[in-house]
Structure formats: structure tokens, C-alpha cells
Coordinates of C-alpha atoms in Angstrom, one line a residue:
M1 CA -1.5 2.7 -15.2
I2 CA -1.0 -0.5 -17.5
P3 CA -4.1 -1.4 -20.4
R4 CA -4.8 -4.8 -18.6
Y5 CA -5.8 -3.2 -15.4
T6 CA -7.3 -0.1 -16.5
R7 CA -11.0 1.1 -17.3
P8 CA -11.2 4.6 -19.5
E9 CA -13.5 6.5 -17.2
M10 CA -10.8 6.6 -14.1
A11 CA -7.9 6.5 -16.3
S12 CA -9.1 9.5 -17.9
I13 CA -8.7 11.6 -15.0
W14 CA -5.1 11.3 -15.1
E15 CA -4.7 11.9 -19.0
P16 CA -2.7 14.6 -19.6
Q17 CA -5.1 16.5 -21.4
T18 CA -7.5 16.4 -18.5
R19 CA -4.9 17.4 -15.8
F20 CA -4.3 20.8 -18.2
K21 CA -8.0 21.2 -18.4
I22 CA -8.0 21.5 -14.4
W23 CA -4.7 23.7 -14.7
F24 CA -6.8 26.3 -17.0
E25 CA -9.9 26.1 -14.9
I26 CA -7.9 26.8 -11.8
E27 CA -5.9 29.7 -13.2
A28 CA -9.4 30.8 -15.4
H29 CA -11.3 31.3 -12.0
A30 CA -8.6 32.9 -10.4
A31 CA -8.4 35.3 -13.0
D32 CA -12.1 35.9 -12.2
A33 CA -11.6 36.8 -8.6
Q34 CA -8.7 38.8 -9.2
A35 CA -11.2 40.8 -11.8
E36 CA -13.9 41.0 -9.2
L37 CA -11.3 43.0 -6.9
G38 CA -9.7 45.2 -9.6
V39 CA -6.5 43.5 -9.6
I40 CA -6.4 42.7 -13.4
P41 CA -8.8 43.9 -16.0
K42 CA -12.0 42.4 -16.4
Q43 CA -12.0 42.1 -20.1
A44 CA -8.3 40.4 -19.6
A45 CA -10.4 37.5 -17.6
E46 CA -12.9 37.2 -20.3
T47 CA -10.5 37.2 -23.0
I48 CA -9.0 33.9 -21.1
W49 CA -11.5 32.1 -20.9
A50 CA -13.1 32.7 -24.6
K51 CA -9.7 31.8 -26.3
A52 CA -9.1 28.8 -24.2
K53 CA -12.2 27.0 -22.6
N54 CA -12.8 24.8 -25.8
A55 CA -9.1 24.5 -26.4
T56 CA -7.1 21.3 -26.8
F57 CA -4.0 21.7 -25.4
D58 CA -1.2 20.3 -27.4
V59 CA 0.5 18.1 -24.9
E60 CA 3.7 17.7 -27.4
R61 CA 4.3 21.2 -27.4
I62 CA 4.2 21.4 -23.7
D63 CA 6.7 18.8 -23.1
E64 CA 8.3 20.5 -25.8
I65 CA 8.8 23.8 -23.9
E66 CA 9.3 21.6 -19.8
R67 CA 12.5 19.9 -21.5
E68 CA 14.1 23.4 -22.3
T69 CA 12.6 25.0 -18.9
R70 CA 12.6 22.0 -16.4
H71 CA 9.5 23.1 -15.0
D72 CA 5.7 21.9 -16.1
V73 CA 4.0 24.5 -14.7
I74 CA 5.9 27.2 -16.5
A75 CA 6.1 25.1 -19.9
F76 CA 1.8 24.9 -19.4
L77 CA 1.7 28.5 -18.8
T78 CA 3.9 29.3 -22.0
H79 CA 2.0 27.5 -23.9
L80 CA -1.2 29.1 -23.2
A81 CA -0.1 32.4 -23.3
E82 CA 0.2 31.3 -27.3
I83 CA -3.3 30.3 -27.3
V84 CA -4.4 33.6 -25.0
G85 CA -2.6 35.9 -26.5
P86 CA -1.1 39.6 -24.0
E87 CA -3.9 38.8 -22.0
A88 CA -2.1 36.3 -20.6
R89 CA 0.3 38.1 -18.8
F90 CA -2.7 38.3 -16.5
V91 CA -2.7 34.8 -15.6
H92 CA -1.2 33.0 -12.9
Q93 CA -0.7 36.8 -11.0
G94 CA 0.4 36.3 -6.9
M95 CA 0.3 33.0 -7.6
T96 CA 2.9 29.7 -6.9
S97 CA 3.1 26.2 -9.0
S98 CA 1.6 24.2 -6.0
D99 CA -1.6 26.5 -6.2
V100 CA -2.0 24.6 -9.2
L101 CA -0.8 21.5 -8.8
D102 CA -1.9 20.6 -5.3
T103 CA -5.4 21.9 -6.2
C104 CA -5.4 20.1 -9.8
L105 CA -4.4 17.1 -7.9
N106 CA -7.0 17.3 -5.0
V107 CA -10.0 17.3 -7.6
Q108 CA -8.2 14.8 -9.5
L109 CA -8.5 12.3 -6.1
T110 CA -11.8 13.5 -5.3
R111 CA -13.4 13.0 -9.3
A112 CA -11.6 9.4 -9.0
A113 CA -13.6 9.1 -5.1
D114 CA -16.8 9.3 -7.1
I115 CA -15.9 6.6 -9.0
L116 CA -14.6 4.2 -6.8
L117 CA -17.9 5.0 -4.3
A118 CA -19.7 3.9 -7.4
D119 CA -17.6 0.8 -7.3
I120 CA -18.5 0.0 -4.2
D121 CA -21.9 0.5 -4.1
K122 CA -21.8 -2.1 -7.3
L123 CA -20.3 -4.5 -5.2
L124 CA -22.7 -3.6 -2.1
A125 CA -25.6 -4.6 -4.6
A126 CA -24.6 -7.9 -5.6
L127 CA -23.3 -8.7 -2.1
R128 CA -26.2 -8.1 -0.8
T129 CA -28.6 -10.1 -3.7
R130 CA -26.4 -13.3 -3.1
A131 CA -26.6 -13.0 0.7
F132 CA -30.5 -12.4 0.6
E133 CA -30.3 -15.6 -1.8
H134 CA -28.4 -17.5 0.7
K135 CA -29.6 -16.3 3.9
M136 CA -30.3 -19.6 4.9
T137 CA -28.0 -22.0 3.1
P138 CA -26.2 -24.0 5.5
A139 CA -22.5 -24.1 5.5
I140 CA -19.8 -25.1 7.8
G141 CA -17.9 -22.4 9.5
R142 CA -13.8 -22.2 9.9
S143 CA -11.3 -21.3 12.6
H144 CA -7.5 -22.2 11.7
G145 CA -8.9 -23.9 8.5
I146 CA -10.7 -26.4 10.9
H147 CA -14.5 -27.3 10.5
A148 CA -15.6 -25.3 13.5
E149 CA -19.6 -24.5 14.2
P150 CA -22.2 -24.3 11.4
V151 CA -22.9 -20.9 9.6
T152 CA -25.1 -19.7 6.4
F153 CA -23.2 -19.0 3.0
G154 CA -25.9 -15.9 3.6
L155 CA -23.7 -15.1 6.6
K156 CA -20.3 -15.0 5.1
L157 CA -21.5 -12.6 2.5
A158 CA -23.5 -10.5 5.1
Y159 CA -20.0 -10.4 6.8
A160 CA -18.0 -9.0 3.5
Y161 CA -21.5 -6.4 3.1
A162 CA -20.8 -4.9 6.4
E163 CA -17.2 -4.4 5.9
F164 CA -17.6 -2.8 2.5
S165 CA -20.2 -0.4 3.9
R166 CA -17.9 0.5 6.7
A167 CA -15.3 1.2 3.3
K168 CA -18.0 3.4 2.1
E169 CA -18.0 5.5 4.8
R170 CA -14.4 5.7 4.9
L171 CA -14.1 6.5 1.6
L172 CA -16.6 9.3 2.0
A173 CA -14.6 11.1 4.7
A174 CA -11.3 10.2 2.7
R175 CA -12.9 12.1 0.1
K176 CA -14.2 15.4 2.1
E177 CA -10.7 15.6 3.8
V178 CA -8.9 15.2 0.4
A179 CA -10.9 18.0 -1.2
T180 CA -9.4 21.2 -0.2
C181 CA -7.8 23.9 -2.5
A182 CA -4.7 26.1 -1.8
I183 CA -4.3 29.8 -3.7
S184 CA -2.1 31.1 -1.1
G185 CA 0.9 32.1 -3.1
A186 CA 4.9 31.6 -2.2
V187 CA 5.2 29.9 1.4
G188 CA 1.2 30.4 1.7
T189 CA 0.9 33.7 3.3
F190 CA -1.2 35.6 0.3
A191 CA 1.2 38.1 0.8
Q192 CA 0.7 38.7 -3.3
I193 CA -2.7 37.3 -3.6
D194 CA -6.3 38.0 -1.7
P195 CA -7.5 34.8 0.5
R196 CA -10.7 35.7 -1.6
V197 CA -9.5 34.2 -5.0
E198 CA -8.8 30.9 -3.0
E199 CA -12.4 31.2 -1.8
H200 CA -13.8 32.0 -5.6
V201 CA -11.5 28.8 -6.9
A202 CA -12.3 26.7 -4.3
R203 CA -16.3 26.8 -4.7
A204 CA -15.8 26.8 -8.9
M205 CA -13.7 23.7 -8.6
G206 CA -16.0 22.0 -5.6
L207 CA -13.3 22.3 -2.7
M208 CA -12.9 24.3 0.5
P209 CA -10.3 26.4 1.2
E210 CA -7.5 25.2 3.1
P211 CA -7.0 26.4 6.3
V212 CA -3.3 26.9 6.5
S213 CA -0.8 25.5 3.0
T214 CA 2.2 26.9 3.8
Q215 CA 2.9 26.6 0.0
V216 CA 1.5 23.0 -0.1
I217 CA -1.8 21.6 0.9
P218 CA -0.5 19.2 4.1
R219 CA -0.1 15.9 3.1
D220 CA -1.6 13.9 5.9
R221 CA -4.6 15.0 4.1
H222 CA -3.4 12.8 1.5
A223 CA -1.8 9.7 3.3
M224 CA -5.4 9.3 5.0
F225 CA -6.7 8.9 1.4
F226 CA -4.8 6.4 0.3
A227 CA -4.9 4.9 3.5
T228 CA -8.1 4.4 3.0
L229 CA -7.5 3.0 -0.5
G230 CA -5.0 0.2 1.3
V231 CA -8.0 -0.7 3.7
I232 CA -10.2 -1.3 1.2
A233 CA -7.7 -3.4 -0.9
S234 CA -7.4 -5.7 2.3
S235 CA -11.1 -6.4 2.7
M236 CA -11.3 -7.1 -1.0
E237 CA -8.3 -9.7 -0.6
R238 CA -10.4 -11.2 2.7
L239 CA -13.3 -12.0 0.5
A240 CA -10.7 -13.0 -2.5
I241 CA -9.2 -15.4 -0.4
E242 CA -12.7 -17.0 1.1
I243 CA -13.6 -17.6 -2.5
R244 CA -10.0 -18.8 -3.1
H245 CA -10.3 -21.4 -0.5
L246 CA -14.1 -22.5 -1.2
Q247 CA -13.1 -23.2 -4.7
R248 CA -10.3 -25.2 -3.7
T249 CA -11.1 -29.3 -4.9
E250 CA -11.5 -30.5 -1.7
V251 CA -14.2 -28.0 -0.6
L252 CA -15.5 -27.0 -3.9
E253 CA -18.3 -25.1 -1.8
A254 CA -18.7 -22.1 -4.1
E255 CA -16.7 -21.8 -7.8
E256 CA -15.9 -18.5 -9.9
F257 CA -18.0 -18.8 -13.1
F258 CA -16.3 -20.5 -16.0
S259 CA -17.3 -18.9 -19.3
E260 CA -17.9 -20.9 -22.5
G261 CA -14.8 -21.5 -24.4
Q262 CA -12.6 -20.4 -21.1
K263 CA -9.5 -22.3 -20.5
G264 CA -7.8 -23.3 -16.9
S265 CA -4.5 -24.5 -17.7
S266 CA -2.7 -24.6 -20.7
A267 CA -1.3 -28.2 -20.0
M268 CA -4.2 -29.9 -18.0
P269 CA -7.8 -29.7 -20.1
H270 CA -9.6 -30.2 -16.8
K271 CA -8.5 -27.2 -14.9
R272 CA -10.9 -24.9 -13.6
N273 CA -8.9 -22.4 -11.8
P274 CA -9.6 -19.1 -9.3
V275 CA -8.2 -16.5 -11.5
L276 CA -10.1 -13.5 -11.2
T277 CA -9.9 -13.5 -7.2
E278 CA -6.2 -14.5 -7.3
N279 CA -5.9 -11.3 -9.3
I280 CA -8.1 -9.2 -6.9
T281 CA -5.2 -10.2 -4.6
G282 CA -2.3 -9.6 -6.7
L283 CA -3.8 -6.1 -7.1
A284 CA -4.6 -5.6 -3.5
R285 CA -0.9 -5.9 -3.0
M286 CA -0.2 -3.4 -5.1
V287 CA -2.5 -0.5 -3.9
R288 CA -1.3 -1.4 -0.3
A289 CA 1.9 -0.7 -1.8
Y290 CA 1.1 3.2 -2.5
V291 CA 0.6 3.7 1.2
T292 CA 4.0 3.4 2.4
P293 CA 4.9 6.9 0.0
A294 CA 2.0 8.4 0.7
L295 CA 2.6 8.5 4.7
E296 CA 6.1 9.3 3.7
N297 CA 5.1 12.4 1.6
V298 CA 3.3 13.7 5.0
A299 CA 7.1 15.0 6.2
L300 CA 8.6 17.7 3.8
W301 CA 11.0 20.5 4.6
H302 CA 9.7 23.8 6.2
E303 CA 6.9 25.2 4.4
R304 CA 7.5 22.7 0.9
D305 CA 9.9 20.4 -1.0
I306 CA 9.0 18.6 -3.7
S307 CA 10.3 15.2 -2.6
H308 CA 6.5 14.2 -2.9
S309 CA 5.7 15.0 -6.1
S310 CA 7.8 12.3 -8.1
A311 CA 6.0 9.7 -5.8
E312 CA 2.3 11.0 -6.3
R313 CA 2.9 11.3 -10.3
M314 CA 2.7 7.6 -9.8
I315 CA 0.8 7.1 -6.8
G316 CA -2.2 9.2 -7.6
P317 CA -3.3 7.6 -10.9
D318 CA -1.8 3.6 -10.0
A319 CA -3.8 3.4 -6.7
T320 CA -7.0 4.6 -7.9
V321 CA -6.7 3.3 -11.2
T322 CA -5.9 0.0 -9.9
L323 CA -8.4 -0.2 -7.2
D324 CA -11.2 0.9 -9.6
F325 CA -10.5 -2.2 -11.8
A326 CA -10.0 -4.7 -8.7
L327 CA -13.6 -3.1 -7.1
N328 CA -15.4 -3.9 -10.5
R329 CA -13.5 -7.5 -11.1
L330 CA -14.5 -8.5 -7.6
A331 CA -18.6 -7.1 -8.1
G332 CA -18.3 -9.6 -11.0
V333 CA -17.2 -12.3 -9.4
I334 CA -20.0 -11.8 -6.6
D335 CA -22.6 -11.7 -9.1
K336 CA -21.8 -14.6 -10.9
L337 CA -20.1 -16.7 -8.4
L338 CA -21.5 -20.5 -8.9
V339 CA -22.6 -21.9 -5.2
Y340 CA -23.1 -25.1 -4.3
P341 CA -25.3 -26.3 -1.2
A342 CA -25.4 -29.9 -1.8
N343 CA -21.5 -29.7 -1.2
M344 CA -21.7 -27.6 1.7
Q345 CA -24.0 -30.1 3.2
K346 CA -21.9 -33.1 2.5
N347 CA -18.9 -30.8 4.0
L348 CA -21.1 -29.9 7.2
D349 CA -21.3 -33.4 7.7
R350 CA -17.8 -35.1 7.3
L351 CA -17.1 -35.1 10.5
G352 CA -19.8 -37.3 11.8
G353 CA -21.9 -34.5 13.9
L354 CA -18.6 -33.2 15.9
V355 CA -19.9 -29.6 14.7
H356 CA -22.4 -29.8 17.7
S357 CA -19.6 -30.3 20.4
Q358 CA -20.4 -27.3 22.2
R359 CA -23.7 -27.8 22.1
V360 CA -23.6 -31.2 23.9
L361 CA -20.9 -29.8 26.5
I362 CA -23.3 -26.8 27.3
A363 CA -26.0 -29.4 27.9
L364 CA -24.0 -31.4 30.5
T365 CA -23.1 -28.1 32.5
Q366 CA -26.5 -27.5 32.9
K367 CA -27.5 -31.0 34.0
G368 CA -24.9 -30.8 37.0
A369 CA -21.7 -31.7 35.1
S370 CA -18.7 -29.5 35.9
R371 CA -17.4 -27.8 32.9
E372 CA -14.0 -29.7 33.2
D373 CA -15.3 -33.2 33.4
A374 CA -18.2 -32.0 30.8
Y375 CA -15.4 -30.9 28.3
R376 CA -13.0 -34.1 28.8
L377 CA -16.5 -36.6 28.3
V378 CA -17.1 -34.7 24.7
Q379 CA -13.5 -34.9 24.1
R380 CA -13.5 -38.5 24.9
N381 CA -16.3 -39.5 22.3
A382 CA -14.8 -36.8 19.5
M383 CA -11.6 -37.7 19.2
P384 CA -12.2 -41.4 17.7
V385 CA -14.9 -39.9 15.0
W386 CA -11.4 -37.5 14.0
R387 CA -10.1 -40.7 13.2
G388 CA -13.0 -42.4 11.3
E389 CA -14.2 -44.8 14.3
G390 CA -17.9 -43.7 14.5
D391 CA -20.3 -41.5 14.6
F392 CA -20.8 -39.0 17.2
Q393 CA -23.8 -38.6 18.3
T394 CA -24.0 -42.7 18.8
L395 CA -20.6 -42.7 20.8
L396 CA -22.4 -40.3 22.9
K397 CA -25.5 -42.3 23.3
N398 CA -23.0 -45.5 24.2
D399 CA -21.3 -43.7 27.2
A400 CA -22.4 -44.3 30.4
D401 CA -20.6 -41.2 32.0
V402 CA -22.6 -39.1 29.3
T403 CA -25.8 -41.0 30.1
K404 CA -25.8 -40.3 33.4
Y405 CA -26.5 -36.4 32.6
L406 CA -28.4 -36.7 29.9
S407 CA -31.1 -38.9 27.9
N408 CA -31.0 -40.4 24.5
A409 CA -33.2 -37.6 23.3
E410 CA -31.3 -34.9 25.1
I411 CA -28.4 -35.8 23.2
A412 CA -29.9 -36.5 19.9
E413 CA -31.7 -32.2 20.5
Q414 CA -28.1 -31.1 20.5
F415 CA -27.8 -32.1 16.7
D416 CA -30.3 -29.9 15.8
L417 CA -28.6 -27.8 12.6
G418 CA -31.1 -25.4 12.6
Y419 CA -30.4 -24.0 16.6
H420 CA -27.2 -22.3 14.9
F421 CA -29.5 -20.3 12.8
K422 CA -31.9 -19.0 15.0
H423 CA -30.8 -15.4 15.1
V424 CA -29.6 -14.6 11.1
D425 CA -32.3 -12.9 11.0
T426 CA -31.1 -10.4 13.8
I427 CA -28.1 -9.9 11.9
F428 CA -29.6 -9.8 8.2
R429 CA -31.4 -6.9 9.9
R430 CA -27.9 -5.1 11.4
V431 CA -26.4 -5.4 8.5
F432 CA -29.2 -4.9 5.9
G433 CA -31.9 -2.9 7.7
S434 CA -34.2 -6.3 7.1
A435 CA -34.4 -9.8 7.1

């Protein structure tokens, strides 16, 4: 995490003070359950809460202890004992370090997911507003980067809305899958701790008990979580690249908002660069980069090892913080996006009507021409237009082989731009539920 790409709410989830607070809550809830089962005195559980519930844990002191013990959970428990006093001997009974670490990580990931879900909702709201604003704004559709057939700019945004709606559903599923708790002791057999303790802690922390945890919560859950973040990042990059292409000088159909006093280049005062969407593209690469270690963390030795631990200490905060920042940036880009319908129309007209070639092809076949002959006739008239040698409709009307099948009026009918948009409302109803 670096401040440049960090928002405070997400960063706070991963701060040491927050982590130690969660560790304490896990231990204290476990003590409550142990007390109810008669394993430890109820007074001890009450004292643990009373003395440490509102404590500010001394991070430097914990770090100091860890330098000696070389064990982070023991360092925390030692510091907790300094706060709680003699009753601290009843903390952590029958538990192992992974019970605390894994349950805490899953609490952090679910909280991070909640922020990311709110981010996606913000982006979806911006996409919906702009999509309806430009539902019928004509634009050229491109395949291979080449003019294909007309679309609307609203449809471009509708595609993105549908994609991020799927992203939201995936993240909801990933959140549910990672929201498990393990308080099962060494190698996960519950030999030293009652399974009811785990059930109590899970309820208290907003999680579900892990069905079988060996000594760690299985990392396939975390792999799916981070893979989901990676897919979301790819969807963001897809939209960011669309905007970057549309902002190119030769295209200029849409453009990132350029604020008063903003500078585009240290050397060229005229520049207005798509720096925000370029930044989103770069951040998306980083989020995807965290997927591979998450996948590799699935394969641990026997009941556990800690080869996953060092990777998760980085990818947990970095992936969620980075995605949070990028999603908010993308929502802002869409909300303030400058759209130029006149340039969209100008680009639509650049090829002299060639974008209607398929309609002419179909019309010829419907009038009796074979598809092979129809394609040859249409392409024969299209190629000169590519070279700047005339207007497509005019060339067709002057081609006797074409007019043998189609009258001038029938040819002209194939150049109706609105024909391409007759099902826009249908698509919008599918995507948004209304048109």
C-alpha cells in the first residue's frame, strides 16, 4: 500500500491496531464460550472483556516482544496479558495461532468486500445514468479497431453496466465463500477445544464455521476471492481502454474531464492526456498479479505450513486497497466523462456509407442474388470508397449489376441509420429492467 493509491476506509481495515482489535475479539469471544461450557471461570471471561475491550494496543511493544519470540501471536498474547493481568492465563486455551490468524483474515476480507461492493454500486450508478443519457446517441461500432456497423454510445455503457453487474454477483459469492471461521485447535481435530466454541465465535464475528479446517482454513476459498478481484480488474481495464481509444486525437468521441489548472504535459502545453484511465489500466495489472500467489497458496503441506502467510500479508491489503482506489477512480471518470456526439456522427460518416454494406448484401440476396454474387457486387463498390474514390450509395446506384436487383429507392432505404437502433430498447430492458 502506498498513500498515492490508498483510500483511508479500506486502509484502516489492514492497520495493525485494527488487526489486534480483531485478534482480541476472537480470543474474548472464545473465552465467553469457554466460560459458558465451564472450561474457564465466567469471571475470567468478564475481566478479559472489561480490561481490554477499549484498549489501544501498543504496536511498538508487540513488535518489541516479537523480535524476541519470533512469533506474532505469542507477542500479542504477551502484551494482552500485560493489559488483562492474571486472568489472561485463560486466553487462547485449546487454540492454535491459525485459529486467530485465519479467522481474522477472513473478517478483514469480508469487510474489504463490503467496501468493494459499495464501490461497484457507485460505478454502476454512474454507468446507468450516462447510458440512459446517451441511449440513442449514434456511434460507430468497431471490430479489430476498424469501422464495422453503427451502435449507440449508450449501448457501449450498457455493455459495461451488465459486466459490472456480473462482477457484483461474483464478489457477493466470493465474500460468502471466504466468510468462514476456524477455532479447531492444532491440526483441526477439536481435541483441545469444543466445536461449540467455534460456532460461538463464528456467530459473534459474522462468519460461518469452517466444516473442516485441518489447522488452517482451506486456501481455495481465498484463491477464489482474489481471482474474483482479478476478473473485476480486467473488466475495469476493458472499459478504461475503450475510453483511452475514444480519446485519441483522430477519434475524440469521448474524453476524460480536464479540470481548470490541470496540466497534460511538462513539455507540450496543448496536451490533454487520458491519465486516469491509463492509471486504471496499470492498477488492474497489479490486482491481477496478486491472483497467482493466491492460487499457489492453495497447496500447503499436510495439515498446514506457513508458505502462504508471507504472501497473504502483502496481497490481502494490496489487492483490496488497489482495487478500491481504482474502482472509485473509474466511477469518477464515467460520471464526468466528456462525450462528443458531433464527432461520433462525423466518424460514422467517414467511410461514405460503407457501414451499411451488410444491409445491401442482405437486400440483394432477398431479391434473388446468390450470397457469393451479392458479396462480390457489394465489395466491388466498397473498395473504391476505401480509396476515397466516391460515395458508396452513388456507386451502387450506378452499378447495373446491382440495379438489376434493387431500385434506387431500395438502395437508399438500406442507408437508414435508425434501422440499426430498433432493438436498443430491448437491450436496455434486458440490462436495466427498463428502457
